[in-house]
Coordinates of C-alpha atoms and ligand atoms in Angstrom, one line a residue:
M1 CA 32.3 20.9 -8.3
R2 CA 28.7 21.3 -7.2
Q3 CA 28.0 21.1 -3.5
V4 CA 25.2 18.8 -2.4
D5 CA 23.9 17.4 0.9
L6 CA 24.6 13.7 0.2
L7 CA 26.5 11.4 -2.2
L8 CA 25.6 7.8 -1.9
H9 CA 28.2 5.9 -3.9
S10 CA 29.6 2.4 -4.7
A11 CA 26.3 0.6 -5.1
G12 CA 27.1 -2.7 -6.7
Q13 CA 23.7 -2.5 -8.4
L14 CA 21.8 0.8 -8.4
C15 CA 18.2 -0.1 -9.4
V16 CA 17.0 3.2 -10.9
I17 CA 13.6 1.7 -12.2
P18 CA 13.1 4.0 -15.2
S19 CA 9.6 5.4 -15.4
R20 CA 9.2 7.9 -18.2
G21 CA 6.6 9.4 -16.0
Q22 CA 4.4 6.2 -16.2
P23 CA 4.0 2.9 -14.4
Q24 CA 5.7 0.0 -16.2
R25 CA 2.7 -1.6 -17.9
G26 CA 2.1 -5.1 -19.2
N27 CA 5.0 -7.3 -20.1
A28 CA 7.3 -4.2 -20.0
L29 CA 7.2 -4.7 -16.2
G30 CA 10.6 -5.5 -14.7
D31 CA 13.0 -2.9 -16.2
L32 CA 15.3 -2.1 -13.3
G33 CA 17.7 0.2 -15.2
I34 CA 20.6 -1.1 -13.2
I35 CA 23.8 1.0 -13.0
A36 CA 26.8 -1.0 -11.9
D37 CA 29.0 0.8 -9.3
G38 CA 26.2 3.4 -9.1
A39 CA 25.8 6.6 -7.2
V40 CA 23.0 9.1 -6.2
A41 CA 23.5 12.8 -5.4
V42 CA 20.9 14.3 -3.1
H43 CA 20.1 17.9 -2.2
D44 CA 17.2 19.1 0.0
G45 CA 15.8 15.6 0.2
T46 CA 15.6 15.4 -3.6
I47 CA 17.6 13.3 -6.1
V48 CA 19.7 15.7 -8.2
A49 CA 21.8 13.2 -10.2
V50 CA 22.1 9.4 -10.7
G51 CA 25.1 7.8 -12.5
S52 CA 28.3 5.9 -12.0
T53 CA 30.3 6.5 -8.9
T54 CA 33.2 7.8 -10.9
S55 CA 31.2 10.4 -12.8
L56 CA 29.3 11.7 -9.8
Q57 CA 32.4 11.9 -7.6
Q58 CA 33.9 14.1 -10.3
T59 CA 30.9 16.4 -10.3
Y60 CA 29.7 16.6 -6.8
R61 CA 31.2 17.4 -3.4
A62 CA 28.9 16.3 -0.6
H63 CA 28.5 17.3 3.1
L64 CA 27.8 13.6 3.8
E65 CA 29.1 10.6 1.8
I66 CA 27.6 7.1 2.3
D67 CA 29.6 4.2 1.0
A68 CA 27.1 1.4 -0.1
E69 CA 30.1 -1.0 -0.1
G70 CA 29.1 -2.8 -3.2
Q71 CA 25.6 -3.6 -2.0
C72 CA 22.4 -3.3 -3.9
V73 CA 20.5 0.0 -3.7
T74 CA 16.8 0.4 -4.6
P75 CA 14.0 2.9 -4.1
G76 CA 12.1 2.6 -0.8
F77 CA 9.1 0.2 -1.0
V78 CA 5.7 1.8 -1.3
D79 CA 2.9 -0.2 0.3
P80 CA -0.3 1.0 -1.5
H81 CA -2.9 -1.0 0.5
T82 CA -2.9 -1.3 4.3
H83 CA -5.7 -1.2 6.9
L84 CA -3.7 0.8 9.4
P85 CA -4.8 1.9 12.0
W86 CA -6.8 -0.6 14.0
F87 CA -7.0 -1.6 17.7
G88 CA -6.8 -5.1 19.2
D89 CA -6.1 -8.5 17.5
R90 CA -8.0 -11.5 16.2
A91 CA -5.7 -14.4 17.1
N92 CA -8.9 -16.2 18.3
E93 CA -10.3 -16.1 14.8
F94 CA -7.1 -17.4 13.2
E95 CA -7.4 -20.3 15.6
Q96 CA -11.0 -20.9 14.4
R97 CA -9.9 -20.7 10.7
V98 CA -7.1 -23.2 11.3
A99 CA -9.8 -25.5 12.7
G100 CA -11.8 -25.1 9.5
A101 CA -14.1 -22.0 9.7
S102 CA -14.0 -19.6 6.7
Y103 CA -13.3 -15.9 6.8
M104 CA -16.8 -15.1 5.4
E105 CA -18.5 -17.5 7.8
I106 CA -16.8 -15.8 10.8
M107 CA -17.9 -12.4 9.4
A108 CA -21.5 -13.5 8.8
A109 CA -21.6 -14.6 12.5
G110 CA -20.7 -11.1 13.7
G111 CA -17.0 -11.6 14.0
G112 CA -14.3 -10.6 11.5
I113 CA -14.2 -6.9 10.6
M114 CA -17.0 -6.2 13.2
S115 CA -14.9 -7.5 16.0
T116 CA -12.1 -5.0 15.1
V117 CA -14.7 -2.3 14.7
G118 CA -15.8 -2.8 18.3
N119 CA -12.2 -2.5 19.6
T120 CA -11.4 0.5 17.4
R121 CA -14.6 2.4 18.3
N122 CA -13.7 1.9 22.0
A123 CA -10.1 3.1 21.7
S124 CA -9.2 6.7 22.2
L125 CA -7.3 8.6 19.5
D126 CA -4.2 8.4 21.7
Q127 CA -4.5 4.7 22.1
L128 CA -5.0 4.2 18.4
V129 CA -1.9 6.2 17.6
A130 CA 0.2 4.5 20.3
D131 CA -0.8 1.0 19.2
N132 CA -0.1 1.6 15.5
L133 CA 3.3 3.4 15.8
P134 CA 5.3 0.1 16.4
R135 CA 3.7 -1.3 13.2
L136 CA 5.0 1.6 11.2
E137 CA 8.3 1.2 12.8
R138 CA 8.5 -2.4 11.6
M139 CA 7.4 -1.4 8.1
L140 CA 10.1 1.1 7.9
R141 CA 12.8 -1.3 9.2
Y142 CA 11.7 -3.7 6.4
G143 CA 12.0 -1.0 3.8
T144 CA 8.6 0.6 3.4
T145 CA 9.0 4.4 3.1
S146 CA 5.5 5.4 2.0
A147 CA 2.2 3.6 2.5
E148 CA -1.6 4.0 2.1
A149 CA -3.7 3.8 5.3
K150 CA -7.4 3.2 5.5
T151 CA -10.3 3.8 7.9
G152 CA -13.0 1.2 7.9
Y153 CA -13.0 0.1 11.5
G154 CA -15.3 2.9 12.7
L155 CA -18.3 2.4 10.4
E156 CA -20.0 5.4 12.1
T157 CA -19.2 9.0 11.3
A158 CA -17.3 10.0 14.5
A159 CA -15.3 6.8 14.7
E160 CA -14.4 7.0 11.0
L161 CA -13.2 10.6 11.5
K162 CA -11.2 9.4 14.6
Q163 CA -9.4 7.0 12.3
L164 CA -8.6 9.7 9.8
D165 CA -7.2 11.8 12.7
A166 CA -5.1 8.9 13.8
I167 CA -3.7 8.4 10.3
L168 CA -2.8 12.1 10.2
A169 CA -1.1 11.9 13.6
L170 CA 0.8 8.8 12.6
H171 CA 1.9 10.5 9.4
Q172 CA 3.3 13.3 11.4
Q173 CA 5.0 11.3 14.1
Q174 CA 7.3 9.0 12.2
P175 CA 9.1 8.8 8.8
V176 CA 6.7 6.6 6.8
E177 CA 4.5 8.9 4.7
L178 CA 0.9 7.9 4.8
A179 CA -1.7 8.4 2.0
P180 CA -5.1 8.3 3.7
T181 CA -8.2 6.4 2.4
F182 CA -11.7 6.8 3.7
L183 CA -13.4 3.4 3.8
P184 CA -16.7 3.7 5.7
A185 CA -18.2 1.0 3.4
H186 CA -15.8 -1.7 4.6
A187 CA -18.7 -3.8 6.2
V188 CA -22.3 -3.4 7.2
P189 CA -22.2 -2.7 10.9
S190 CA -24.3 -5.0 13.1
E191 CA -26.7 -2.2 14.0
Y192 CA -27.6 -2.1 10.2
K193 CA -27.8 -5.9 9.7
G194 CA -30.3 -6.7 7.0
R195 CA -30.6 -3.0 6.1
T196 CA -27.6 -2.6 3.8
S197 CA -29.2 0.0 1.6
Q198 CA -30.0 2.2 4.6
F199 CA -26.4 2.0 5.6
V200 CA -25.4 2.9 2.0
D201 CA -27.6 6.0 2.3
L202 CA -25.9 6.9 5.6
V203 CA -22.5 6.6 3.9
I204 CA -23.6 8.7 1.0
N205 CA -25.5 11.4 2.8
E206 CA -23.5 11.7 6.0
M207 CA -20.2 10.0 6.1
L208 CA -18.8 11.0 2.7
P209 CA -19.6 14.7 3.2
A210 CA -18.0 14.5 6.7
G211 CA -14.9 13.0 5.1
A212 CA -14.9 15.7 2.4
E213 CA -15.1 18.4 5.1
W214 CA -12.1 16.7 6.8
M215 CA -10.2 16.9 3.5
R216 CA -10.9 20.6 3.2
Q217 CA -9.9 21.2 6.9
Y218 CA -6.6 19.5 6.6
Q219 CA -5.9 20.2 2.9
T220 CA -5.3 16.5 2.4
Q221 CA -6.4 14.5 -0.6
L222 CA -8.4 11.4 0.4
F223 CA -9.1 8.2 -1.5
C224 CA -12.5 6.6 -1.1
D225 CA -12.6 2.8 -1.1
V226 CA -15.5 0.2 -0.9
F227 CA -15.4 -3.5 -0.1
C228 CA -17.3 -4.7 -3.2
E229 CA -18.0 -8.3 -2.3
E230 CA -20.8 -10.8 -2.2
G231 CA -22.6 -10.4 1.2
V232 CA -21.1 -7.0 1.7
F233 CA -21.7 -4.2 -0.9
D234 CA -22.8 -5.2 -4.4
V235 CA -21.7 -3.5 -7.6
D236 CA -24.7 -1.1 -7.7
Q237 CA -24.2 0.0 -4.1
T238 CA -20.4 0.4 -4.8
R239 CA -21.2 2.5 -7.8
R240 CA -23.5 4.8 -5.9
I241 CA -20.9 5.3 -3.2
L242 CA -18.0 5.9 -5.5
E243 CA -19.9 8.3 -7.8
K244 CA -20.9 10.4 -4.8
A245 CA -17.3 10.3 -3.6
A246 CA -15.9 11.4 -7.0
A247 CA -18.4 14.3 -7.0
L248 CA -17.1 15.3 -3.5
G249 CA -13.4 15.3 -4.7
Y250 CA -12.2 11.9 -3.5
R251 CA -10.0 9.8 -5.7
L252 CA -11.2 6.2 -5.9
K253 CA -10.1 2.7 -5.0
V254 CA -12.1 -0.6 -4.9
H255 CA -11.7 -3.9 -2.9
A256 CA -12.7 -6.0 -5.9
D257 CA -13.1 -9.7 -6.6
E258 CA -11.4 -10.9 -3.4
F259 CA -13.7 -13.9 -2.8
V260 CA -16.3 -13.7 -5.7
G261 CA -15.9 -12.1 -9.1
L262 CA -18.7 -9.6 -8.8
G263 CA -17.5 -7.0 -11.3
G264 CA -15.7 -4.5 -9.0
T265 CA -12.6 -4.4 -11.2
K266 CA -14.6 -3.4 -14.3
L267 CA -16.4 -0.8 -12.3
A268 CA -13.1 0.6 -11.0
V269 CA -11.8 1.0 -14.6
E270 CA -15.1 2.5 -15.8
L271 CA -15.0 5.1 -13.0
G272 CA -11.3 5.9 -13.6
A273 CA -10.3 4.7 -10.1
T274 CA -6.7 5.0 -9.1
S275 CA -6.5 1.3 -8.2
A276 CA -8.5 -1.9 -8.1
D277 CA -7.2 -4.2 -5.3
H278 CA -7.2 -7.9 -4.6
L279 CA -8.4 -9.2 -8.0
V280 CA -8.2 -12.9 -7.2
K281 CA -11.5 -14.0 -8.8
T282 CA -11.6 -11.4 -11.5
P283 CA -13.5 -12.6 -14.7
E284 CA -11.3 -12.7 -17.9
A285 CA -13.3 -10.0 -19.6
D286 CA -12.8 -7.7 -16.6
I287 CA -9.0 -8.4 -16.7
A288 CA -9.0 -7.3 -20.3
S289 CA -10.4 -3.9 -19.2
L290 CA -7.3 -3.2 -17.1
G291 CA -5.3 -2.9 -20.3
Q292 CA -7.5 0.0 -21.4
G293 CA -7.9 2.3 -18.5
K294 CA -5.3 4.0 -16.1
T295 CA -6.5 2.0 -13.1
I296 CA -3.6 0.1 -11.4
A297 CA -4.2 -3.5 -10.4
V298 CA -3.0 -4.2 -6.9
G299 CA -2.1 -7.8 -6.0
L300 CA -2.1 -8.7 -2.3
P301 CA -0.5 -12.1 -2.1
G302 CA -0.3 -12.0 1.7
T303 CA -4.0 -12.2 1.9
P304 CA -4.7 -15.7 0.2
F305 CA -1.5 -16.8 2.0
G306 CA -2.8 -15.5 5.3
L307 CA -6.2 -17.2 4.7
G308 CA -4.6 -20.5 3.7
H309 CA -6.2 -20.2 0.2
S310 CA -4.6 -21.5 -2.9
E311 CA -5.8 -18.9 -5.5
Y312 CA -3.8 -15.7 -6.1
T313 CA -4.1 -12.7 -8.4
P314 CA -3.6 -13.8 -12.0
A315 CA -0.6 -11.6 -12.7
K316 CA 0.3 -13.2 -16.1
A317 CA -3.2 -12.5 -17.5
I318 CA -3.1 -9.0 -16.1
L319 CA 0.3 -8.3 -17.8
D320 CA -0.8 -10.0 -21.0
A321 CA -3.8 -7.7 -21.1
G322 CA -1.4 -4.7 -20.8
G323 CA -2.4 -3.9 -17.2
A324 CA -0.2 -2.1 -14.7
L325 CA 0.4 -4.3 -11.7
A326 CA 1.5 -3.2 -8.2
L327 CA 2.0 -5.2 -5.0
A328 CA 0.9 -4.4 -1.4
T329 CA 0.7 -6.1 1.9
D330 CA -3.0 -5.6 2.8
L331 CA -1.7 -5.3 6.4
N332 CA -4.8 -5.9 8.6
P333 CA -5.7 -7.9 11.7
G334 CA -8.1 -10.3 9.9
T335 CA -6.7 -11.7 6.7
C336 CA -3.1 -10.6 6.7
W337 CA -1.1 -9.3 9.6
C338 CA 2.1 -8.7 7.6
E339 CA 4.1 -5.5 7.7
S340 CA 6.8 -6.6 5.2
M341 CA 6.8 -5.7 1.5
Q342 CA 9.7 -8.2 1.2
M343 CA 7.2 -10.9 2.2
A344 CA 4.7 -9.7 -0.4
I345 CA 7.5 -9.9 -3.0
A346 CA 8.5 -13.4 -1.9
L347 CA 4.9 -14.6 -2.2
A348 CA 4.4 -12.8 -5.6
C349 CA 7.4 -14.6 -7.0
R350 CA 6.0 -18.0 -5.9
Y351 CA 2.3 -17.7 -6.4
M352 CA 1.8 -14.9 -8.9
G353 CA 4.7 -16.0 -11.1
L354 CA 6.5 -12.7 -11.0
T355 CA 10.3 -12.5 -11.5
Q356 CA 12.2 -10.7 -8.7
A357 CA 12.7 -7.8 -11.1
Q358 CA 9.0 -7.6 -11.9
A359 CA 8.0 -7.9 -8.2
L360 CA 10.5 -5.1 -7.3
V361 CA 9.0 -2.7 -9.8
A362 CA 5.5 -3.6 -8.7
A363 CA 6.5 -2.9 -5.1
T364 CA 8.1 0.5 -5.9
L365 CA 7.2 2.5 -9.0
N366 CA 3.9 0.9 -9.8
A367 CA 2.9 0.9 -6.1
A368 CA 3.6 4.7 -6.1
H369 CA 1.2 5.1 -9.0
A370 CA -1.4 3.1 -7.1
I371 CA -1.5 5.9 -4.5
N372 CA -1.2 8.6 -7.2
R373 CA 2.4 9.5 -6.2
G374 CA 4.2 8.2 -9.2
A375 CA 5.6 11.6 -10.0
E376 CA 7.5 11.9 -6.6
I377 CA 8.4 8.5 -5.3
G378 CA 9.0 4.9 -6.5
S379 CA 12.1 5.2 -8.5
L380 CA 15.6 6.7 -8.2
E381 CA 15.3 9.4 -10.9
T382 CA 16.3 13.0 -10.9
G383 CA 13.7 15.2 -9.3
K384 CA 12.2 12.4 -7.1
Q385 CA 12.3 12.2 -3.4
A386 CA 15.4 10.5 -2.0
D387 CA 13.7 7.5 -0.4
I388 CA 16.3 4.9 -0.8
L389 CA 17.2 1.4 0.6
I390 CA 20.7 -0.1 0.9
L391 CA 20.2 -3.8 1.0
D392 CA 22.3 -6.4 2.9
T393 CA 23.1 -8.1 -0.4
P394 CA 24.8 -7.1 -3.7
D395 CA 22.2 -8.9 -5.8
Y396 CA 18.6 -7.7 -6.1
R397 CA 17.6 -11.2 -7.1
Q398 CA 18.0 -12.2 -3.4
L399 CA 14.7 -10.3 -2.8
G400 CA 11.9 -12.8 -3.2
Y401 CA 14.3 -15.7 -3.2
R402 CA 15.1 -15.3 0.5
F403 CA 12.2 -14.6 2.9
G404 CA 11.6 -14.3 6.6
T405 CA 14.8 -12.3 7.3
N406 CA 15.3 -8.6 6.7
L407 CA 17.4 -7.9 3.6
V408 CA 17.3 -4.1 4.2
K409 CA 20.3 -2.7 6.0
R410 CA 19.7 1.1 5.8
V411 CA 16.7 3.2 5.0
L412 CA 16.9 6.8 3.8
K413 CA 13.8 9.0 3.8
K414 CA 14.2 12.3 1.9
G415 CA 17.9 11.8 2.0
T416 CA 18.2 11.2 5.8
I417 CA 19.1 7.8 7.4
V418 CA 16.0 6.8 9.3
S419 CA 16.7 3.2 10.0
E420 CA 19.8 1.0 10.3
S421 CA 20.0 -2.6 11.2
Ligands
NIG501 O1 -8.6 -6.6 2.5 N1 -11.6 -7.6 2.7 C1 -11.7 -6.6 3.4 N2 -10.8 -6.1 4.2 C2 -9.6 -6.7 4.6 C3 -9.8 -7.5 5.8 C4 -10.1 -6.7 6.9 C5 -10.3 -7.5 8.2 O2 -10.6 -8.7 8.2 O3 -10.2 -6.8 9.3 C6 -8.9 -7.3 3.4 O4 -8.7 -8.6 3.3
FE502 FE1 -7.8 -4.8 2.1

């Protein structure tokens, strides 16, 4: 008998999500690798064996046993696109949008992202951290065990670095692991109105080097992201920013084709970006490019839903092209204040045409690849981190089918119970 820290057993369905070291691409998406009456052995926070309850109970003696009582067990959700941390809210703008104003109209009039920038610039680091901790607590309760977090509400060097400091503090103060992204090109700040190319110069010459210095200081890998959109940063400006970022050691992401199909997705693939996100208006030829490169396509169905739009990421076309599709919330105070990956799954099933199994893989394994952590998280395979959910249902197909209530009963992070409801 081998001694381990934990044996989680009697899972009615244990969703392993087999990876072979890769995301599940194209129409191969949706392989859950279910083990009936499954068990997981964990030692030092790492999965050491996965199999049937009978076989693992014969091999392992554990300090702690958790009986899943026939319920479904899955990997923790990975949310690879959030705009945490920010300060304040924009309930007033939602009211305007309900009355007919569009998101881009509000932004052009100086509201939108700039309104959150004002609040975030004025908040202290401590205020930013305190205000965002409860959001992470809700994410964890709803099953998110790792997430990406972006700057982009500072838009000046000191305020962008303050957001990075807040992400690091939040990462250290609670169980959800955060992958930080530097997004100084999230909007053109009002002081640069009409002078976008000068702001791009500032991003390239001052902000990106400052972020790179932060990376060195804290020994933390950063992604660099750009909001490539009509009226914000065009494809040439996005390319200039991302090429400089790559030269400074950042990994790349792009907000692409959210409102207009400008070409951000194709650029992301060409530059070898880790992910291209949104992809609502992506031209067909650009979708085809996702089948060639390693860039993960991230669908954010909460965003069109949050905006009351009817067009969603064309998942079928992306899968037919052989692309690797992930899901995320886009959690932010403007377009989509939603902390729940379960909600993203429910929307993806309805409006992106994914089956529950496809959506579950997109929200775990493929989402892990979208933040370059596919080797450590996103599936219940030997050698991976023991980030595990015990659901409040024996059948994974209840994910997506049911929405608005929490189907996660227990959350384990690195083999330790961190949330129970
Ligand atoms: O992903 N599109 C740009 N950024 C966010 C919205 C941010 C905001 O409105 O505060 C998005 O939708
Ligand atoms: Fe976003």
